PDB file of C-alpha atoms and ligand atoms in Angstrom:
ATOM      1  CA  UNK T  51      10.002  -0.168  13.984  1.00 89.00           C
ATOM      2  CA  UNK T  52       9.465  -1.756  17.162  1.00 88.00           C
ATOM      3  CA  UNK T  53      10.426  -4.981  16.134  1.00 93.00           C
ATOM      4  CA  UNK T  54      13.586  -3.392  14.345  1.00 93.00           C
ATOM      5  CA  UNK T  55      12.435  -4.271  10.683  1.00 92.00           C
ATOM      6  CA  UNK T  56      13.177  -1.095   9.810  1.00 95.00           C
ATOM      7  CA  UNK T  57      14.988   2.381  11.272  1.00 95.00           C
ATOM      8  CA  UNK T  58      12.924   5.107   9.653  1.00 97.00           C
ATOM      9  CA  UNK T  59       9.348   5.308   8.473  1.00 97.00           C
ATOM     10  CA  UNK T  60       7.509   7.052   6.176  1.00 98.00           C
ATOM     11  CA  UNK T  61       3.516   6.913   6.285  1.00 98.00           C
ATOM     12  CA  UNK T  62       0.503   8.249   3.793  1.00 98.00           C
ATOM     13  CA  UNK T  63      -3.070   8.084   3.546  1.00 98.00           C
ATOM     14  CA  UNK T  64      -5.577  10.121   1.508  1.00 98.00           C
ATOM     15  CA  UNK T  65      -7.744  10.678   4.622  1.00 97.00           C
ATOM     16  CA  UNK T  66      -7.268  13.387   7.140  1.00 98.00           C
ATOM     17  CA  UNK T  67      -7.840  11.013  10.166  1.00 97.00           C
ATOM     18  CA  UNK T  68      -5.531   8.888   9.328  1.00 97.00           C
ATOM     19  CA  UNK T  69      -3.022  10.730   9.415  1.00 98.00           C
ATOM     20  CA  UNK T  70      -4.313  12.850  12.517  1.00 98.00           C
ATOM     21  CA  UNK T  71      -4.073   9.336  13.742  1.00 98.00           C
ATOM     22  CA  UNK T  72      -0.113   9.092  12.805  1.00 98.00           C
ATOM     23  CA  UNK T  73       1.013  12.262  13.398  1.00 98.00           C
ATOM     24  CA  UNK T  74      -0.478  11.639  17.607  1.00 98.00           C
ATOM     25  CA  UNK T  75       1.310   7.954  17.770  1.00 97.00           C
ATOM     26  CA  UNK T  76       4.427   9.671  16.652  1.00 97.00           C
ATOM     27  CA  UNK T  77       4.321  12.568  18.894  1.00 98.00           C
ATOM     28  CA  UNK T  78       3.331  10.385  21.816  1.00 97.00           C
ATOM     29  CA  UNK T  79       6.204   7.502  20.710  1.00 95.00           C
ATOM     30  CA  UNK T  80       8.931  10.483  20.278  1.00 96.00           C
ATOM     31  CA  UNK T  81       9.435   9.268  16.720  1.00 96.00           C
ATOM     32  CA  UNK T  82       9.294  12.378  15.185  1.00 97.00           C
ATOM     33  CA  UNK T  83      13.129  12.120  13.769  1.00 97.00           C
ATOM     34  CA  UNK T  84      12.972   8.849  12.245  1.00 97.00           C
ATOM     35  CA  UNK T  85       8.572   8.549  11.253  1.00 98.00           C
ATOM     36  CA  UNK T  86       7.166  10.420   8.476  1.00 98.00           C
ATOM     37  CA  UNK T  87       3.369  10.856   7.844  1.00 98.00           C
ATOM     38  CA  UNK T  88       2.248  12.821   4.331  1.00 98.00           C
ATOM     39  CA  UNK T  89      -1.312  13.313   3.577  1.00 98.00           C
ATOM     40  CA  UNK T  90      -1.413  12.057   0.009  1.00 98.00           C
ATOM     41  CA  UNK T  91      -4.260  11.001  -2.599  1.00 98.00           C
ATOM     42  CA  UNK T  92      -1.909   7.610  -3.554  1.00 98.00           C
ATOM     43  CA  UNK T  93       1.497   9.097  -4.387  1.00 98.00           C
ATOM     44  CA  UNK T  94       0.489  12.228  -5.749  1.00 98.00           C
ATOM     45  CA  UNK T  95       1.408  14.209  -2.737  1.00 98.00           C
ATOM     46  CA  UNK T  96       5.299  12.283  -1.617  1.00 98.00           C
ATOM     47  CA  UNK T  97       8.033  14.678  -2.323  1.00 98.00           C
ATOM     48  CA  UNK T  98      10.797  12.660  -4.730  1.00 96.00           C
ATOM     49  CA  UNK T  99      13.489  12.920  -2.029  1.00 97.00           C
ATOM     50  CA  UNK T 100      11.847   9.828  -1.252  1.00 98.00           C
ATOM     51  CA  UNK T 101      13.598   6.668  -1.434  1.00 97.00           C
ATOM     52  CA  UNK T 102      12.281   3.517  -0.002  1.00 98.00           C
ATOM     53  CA  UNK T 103      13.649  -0.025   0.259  1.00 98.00           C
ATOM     54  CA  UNK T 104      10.248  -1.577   1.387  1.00 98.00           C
ATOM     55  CA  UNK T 105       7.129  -0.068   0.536  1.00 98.00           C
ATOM     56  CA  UNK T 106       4.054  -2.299   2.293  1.00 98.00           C
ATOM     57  CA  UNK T 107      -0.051  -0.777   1.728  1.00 98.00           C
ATOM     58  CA  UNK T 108      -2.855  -2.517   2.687  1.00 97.00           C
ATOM     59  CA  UNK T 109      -4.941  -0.648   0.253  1.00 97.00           C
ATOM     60  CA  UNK T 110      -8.888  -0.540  -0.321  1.00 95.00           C
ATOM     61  CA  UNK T 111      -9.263  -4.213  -1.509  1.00 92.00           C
ATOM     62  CA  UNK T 112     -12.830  -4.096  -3.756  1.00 91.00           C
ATOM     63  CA  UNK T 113     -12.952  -2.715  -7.080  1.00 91.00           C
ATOM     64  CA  UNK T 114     -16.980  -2.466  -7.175  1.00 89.00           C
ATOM     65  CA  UNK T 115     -19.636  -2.310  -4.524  1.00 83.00           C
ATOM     66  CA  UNK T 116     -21.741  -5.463  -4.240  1.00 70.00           C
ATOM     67  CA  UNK T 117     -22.262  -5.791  -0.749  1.00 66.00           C
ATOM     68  CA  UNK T 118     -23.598  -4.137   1.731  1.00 68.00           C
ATOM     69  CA  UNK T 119     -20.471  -2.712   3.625  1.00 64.00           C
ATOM     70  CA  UNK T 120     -20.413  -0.951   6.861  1.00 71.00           C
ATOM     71  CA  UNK T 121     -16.894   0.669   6.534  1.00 81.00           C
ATOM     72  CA  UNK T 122     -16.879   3.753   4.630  1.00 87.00           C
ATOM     73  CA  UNK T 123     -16.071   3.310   0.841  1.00 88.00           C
ATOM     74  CA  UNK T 124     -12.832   5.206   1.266  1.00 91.00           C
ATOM     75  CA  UNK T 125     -11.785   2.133   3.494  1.00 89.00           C
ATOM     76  CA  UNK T 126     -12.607  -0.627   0.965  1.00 90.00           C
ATOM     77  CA  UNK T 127     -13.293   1.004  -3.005  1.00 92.00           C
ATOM     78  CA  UNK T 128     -11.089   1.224  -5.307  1.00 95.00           C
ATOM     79  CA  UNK T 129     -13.181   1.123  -8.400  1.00 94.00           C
ATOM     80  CA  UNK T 130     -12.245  -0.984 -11.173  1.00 96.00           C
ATOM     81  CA  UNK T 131      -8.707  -1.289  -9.487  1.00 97.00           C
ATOM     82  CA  UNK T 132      -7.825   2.813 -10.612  1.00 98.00           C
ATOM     83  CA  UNK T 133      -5.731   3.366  -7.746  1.00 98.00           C
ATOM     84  CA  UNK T 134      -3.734  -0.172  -7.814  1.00 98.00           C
ATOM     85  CA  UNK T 135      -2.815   1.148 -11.403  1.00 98.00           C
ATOM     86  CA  UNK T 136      -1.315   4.381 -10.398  1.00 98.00           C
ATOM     87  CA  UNK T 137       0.209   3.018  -7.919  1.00 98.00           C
ATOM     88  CA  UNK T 138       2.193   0.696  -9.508  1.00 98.00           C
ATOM     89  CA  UNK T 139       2.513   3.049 -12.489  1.00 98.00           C
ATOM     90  CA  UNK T 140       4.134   5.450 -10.001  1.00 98.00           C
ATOM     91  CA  UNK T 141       5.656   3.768  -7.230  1.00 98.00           C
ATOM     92  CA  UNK T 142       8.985   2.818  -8.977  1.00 98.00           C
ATOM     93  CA  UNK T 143       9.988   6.668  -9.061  1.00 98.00           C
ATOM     94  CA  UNK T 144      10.203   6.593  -5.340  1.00 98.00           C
ATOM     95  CA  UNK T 145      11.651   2.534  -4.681  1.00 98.00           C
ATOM     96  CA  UNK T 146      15.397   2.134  -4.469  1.00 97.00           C
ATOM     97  CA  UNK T 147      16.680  -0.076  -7.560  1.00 96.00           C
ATOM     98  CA  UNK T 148      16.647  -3.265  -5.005  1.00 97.00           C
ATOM     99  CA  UNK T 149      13.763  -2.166  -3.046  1.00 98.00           C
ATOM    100  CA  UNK T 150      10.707  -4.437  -2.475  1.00 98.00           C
ATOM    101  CA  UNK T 151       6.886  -3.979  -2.560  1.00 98.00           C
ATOM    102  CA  UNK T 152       4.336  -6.166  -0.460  1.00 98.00           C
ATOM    103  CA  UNK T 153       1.180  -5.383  -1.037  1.00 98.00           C
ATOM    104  CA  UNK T 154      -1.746  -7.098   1.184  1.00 98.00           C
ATOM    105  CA  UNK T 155      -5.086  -7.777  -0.520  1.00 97.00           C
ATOM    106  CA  UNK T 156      -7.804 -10.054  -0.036  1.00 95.00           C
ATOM    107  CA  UNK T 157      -9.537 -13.497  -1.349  1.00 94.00           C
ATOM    108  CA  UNK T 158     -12.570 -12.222  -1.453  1.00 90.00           C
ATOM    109  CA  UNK T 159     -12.704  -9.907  -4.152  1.00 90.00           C
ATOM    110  CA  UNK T 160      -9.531 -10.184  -5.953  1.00 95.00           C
ATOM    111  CA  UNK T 161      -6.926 -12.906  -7.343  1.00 96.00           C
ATOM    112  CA  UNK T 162      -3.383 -12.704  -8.517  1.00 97.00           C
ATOM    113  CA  UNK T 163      -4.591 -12.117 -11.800  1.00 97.00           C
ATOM    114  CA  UNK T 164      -6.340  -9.180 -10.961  1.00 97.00           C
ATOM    115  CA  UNK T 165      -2.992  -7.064 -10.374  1.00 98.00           C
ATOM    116  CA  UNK T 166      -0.337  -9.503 -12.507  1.00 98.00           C
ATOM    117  CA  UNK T 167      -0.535  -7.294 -15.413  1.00 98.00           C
ATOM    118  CA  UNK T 168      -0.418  -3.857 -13.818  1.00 98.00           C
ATOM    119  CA  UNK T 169       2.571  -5.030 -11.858  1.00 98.00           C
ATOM    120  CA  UNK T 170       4.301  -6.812 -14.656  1.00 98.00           C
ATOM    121  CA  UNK T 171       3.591  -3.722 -17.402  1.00 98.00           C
ATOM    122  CA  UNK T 172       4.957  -1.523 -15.086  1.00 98.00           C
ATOM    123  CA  UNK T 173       8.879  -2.868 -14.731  1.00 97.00           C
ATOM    124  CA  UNK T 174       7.826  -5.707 -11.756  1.00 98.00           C
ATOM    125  CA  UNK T 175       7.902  -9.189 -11.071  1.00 98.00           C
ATOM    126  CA  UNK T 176       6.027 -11.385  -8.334  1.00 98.00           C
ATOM    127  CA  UNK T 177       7.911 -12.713  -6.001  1.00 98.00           C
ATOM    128  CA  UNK T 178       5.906 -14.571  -3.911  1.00 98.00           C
ATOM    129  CA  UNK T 179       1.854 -14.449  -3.178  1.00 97.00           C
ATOM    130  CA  UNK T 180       1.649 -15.724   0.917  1.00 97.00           C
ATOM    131  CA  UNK T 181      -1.523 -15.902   2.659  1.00 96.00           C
ATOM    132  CA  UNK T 182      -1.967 -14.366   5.739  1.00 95.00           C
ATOM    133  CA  UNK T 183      -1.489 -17.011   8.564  1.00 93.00           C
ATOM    134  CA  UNK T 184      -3.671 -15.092  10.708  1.00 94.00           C
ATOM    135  CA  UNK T 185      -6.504 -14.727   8.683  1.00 94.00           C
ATOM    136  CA  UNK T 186      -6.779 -16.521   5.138  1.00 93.00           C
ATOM    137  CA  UNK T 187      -8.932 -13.860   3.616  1.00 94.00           C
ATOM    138  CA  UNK T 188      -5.848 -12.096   3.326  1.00 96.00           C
ATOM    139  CA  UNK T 189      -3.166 -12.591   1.111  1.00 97.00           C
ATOM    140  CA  UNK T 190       0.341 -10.631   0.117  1.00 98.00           C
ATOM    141  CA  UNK T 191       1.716  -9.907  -3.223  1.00 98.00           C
ATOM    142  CA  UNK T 192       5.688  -9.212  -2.979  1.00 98.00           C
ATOM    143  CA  UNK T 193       7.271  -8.388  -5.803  1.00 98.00           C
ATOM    144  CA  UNK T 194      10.430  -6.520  -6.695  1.00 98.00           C
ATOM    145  CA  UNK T 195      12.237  -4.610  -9.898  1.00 98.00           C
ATOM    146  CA  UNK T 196      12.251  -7.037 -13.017  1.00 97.00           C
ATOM    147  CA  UNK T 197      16.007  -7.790 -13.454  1.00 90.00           C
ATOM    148  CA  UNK T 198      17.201  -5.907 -17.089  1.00 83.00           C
TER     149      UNK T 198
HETATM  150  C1  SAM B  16      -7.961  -1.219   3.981  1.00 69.64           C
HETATM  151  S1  SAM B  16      -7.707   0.399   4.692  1.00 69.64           S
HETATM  152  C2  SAM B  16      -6.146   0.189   5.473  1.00 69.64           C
HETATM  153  C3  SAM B  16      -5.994   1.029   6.685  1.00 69.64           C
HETATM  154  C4  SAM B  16      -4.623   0.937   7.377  1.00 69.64           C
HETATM  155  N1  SAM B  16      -3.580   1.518   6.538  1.00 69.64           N
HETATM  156  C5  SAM B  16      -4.285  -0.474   7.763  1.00 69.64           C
HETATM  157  O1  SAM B  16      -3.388  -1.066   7.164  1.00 69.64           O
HETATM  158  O2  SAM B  16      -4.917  -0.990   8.668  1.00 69.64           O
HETATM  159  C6  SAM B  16      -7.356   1.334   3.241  1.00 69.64           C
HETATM  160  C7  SAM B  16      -6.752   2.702   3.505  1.00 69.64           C
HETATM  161  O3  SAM B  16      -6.518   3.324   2.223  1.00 69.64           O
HETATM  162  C8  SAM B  16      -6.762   4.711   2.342  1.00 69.64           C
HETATM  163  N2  SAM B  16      -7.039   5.276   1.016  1.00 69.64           N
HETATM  164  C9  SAM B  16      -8.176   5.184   0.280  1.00 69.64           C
HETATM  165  N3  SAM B  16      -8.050   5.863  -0.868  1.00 69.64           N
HETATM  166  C10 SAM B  16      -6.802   6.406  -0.871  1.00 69.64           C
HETATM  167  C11 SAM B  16      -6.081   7.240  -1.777  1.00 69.64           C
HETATM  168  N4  SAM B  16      -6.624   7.675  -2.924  1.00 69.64           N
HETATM  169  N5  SAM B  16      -4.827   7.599  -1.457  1.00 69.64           N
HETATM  170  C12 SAM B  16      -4.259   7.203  -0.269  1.00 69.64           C
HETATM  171  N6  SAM B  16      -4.885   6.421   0.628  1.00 69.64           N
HETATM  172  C13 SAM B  16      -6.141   6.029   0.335  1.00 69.64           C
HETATM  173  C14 SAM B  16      -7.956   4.784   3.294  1.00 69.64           C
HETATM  174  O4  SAM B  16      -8.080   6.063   3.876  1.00 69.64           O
HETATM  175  C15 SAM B  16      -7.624   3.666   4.298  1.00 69.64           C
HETATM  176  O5  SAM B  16      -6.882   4.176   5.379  1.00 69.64           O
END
């Protein structure tokens, strides 16, 4: 918002923190007219008067725990990719028939092909795939409504 991509905001996370987290950046940044923040397990808690033109997640990026990980699982598990499946199963009932999604995700546990058919059953197409320039562990998947 700061950088005027965008004039409202809606936010969700399944844990309370993080939204604690939102709801005190708002209040402190006077945003509470144009920022949203819904505690939600994926979409299962965003009221349909939703309609976005950009939806962007950085979602947990590792579908199984091999590692030894010092973040909390809710950070970086989703196992065997359950809640990248609802979400794309779902996410079209609140994106506006041109809207976008960019999705960030990361080289070291996942590939293109881990999400192509999930996005592709599910009415999308990939866009583009950019790596982060920052950091090339990350990557973004962009994709958008698969033209009828
Ligand atoms: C990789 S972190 C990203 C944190 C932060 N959004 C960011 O971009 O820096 C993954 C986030 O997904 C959230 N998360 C995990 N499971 C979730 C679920 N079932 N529904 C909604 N959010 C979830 C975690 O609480 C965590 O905040």
């Amino acid at each position: 918002m700061a950088h005027g991509l965008c004039d409202t905001l809606c936010l969700a996370d399944v844990n309370p923190l993080a939204v604690q987290a939102c709801q005190k950046t708002i209040r402190e940044n006077r945003l509470e007219d144009n920022v949203t923040v819904y505690l939600s397990d994926n979409l299962t808690d965003i009221p349909f008067s939703e309609k976005w033109d950009l939806v962007v997640a950085n979602p947990p990026h590792f579908k199984s725990v091999s590692t030894k990980k010092i973040s909390p699982e809710i950070i970086f598990l989703d196992k065997d990719w359950v809640l990248h499946r609802e979400f794309y199963k779902n996410v079209g009932k609140f994106l506006k028939e041109d809207g976008a999604l960019v999705i960030q995700e990361n080289t070291l546990r996942s590939t293109i092909d881990s999400f192509k058919d999930m996005i592709e059953s599910n009415g999308f197409s990939i866009v583009d795939t950019p790596v982060c320039s920052l950091d090339s562990r990350y990557y973004y998947i962009w994709s958008r409504r698969t033209p009828k």
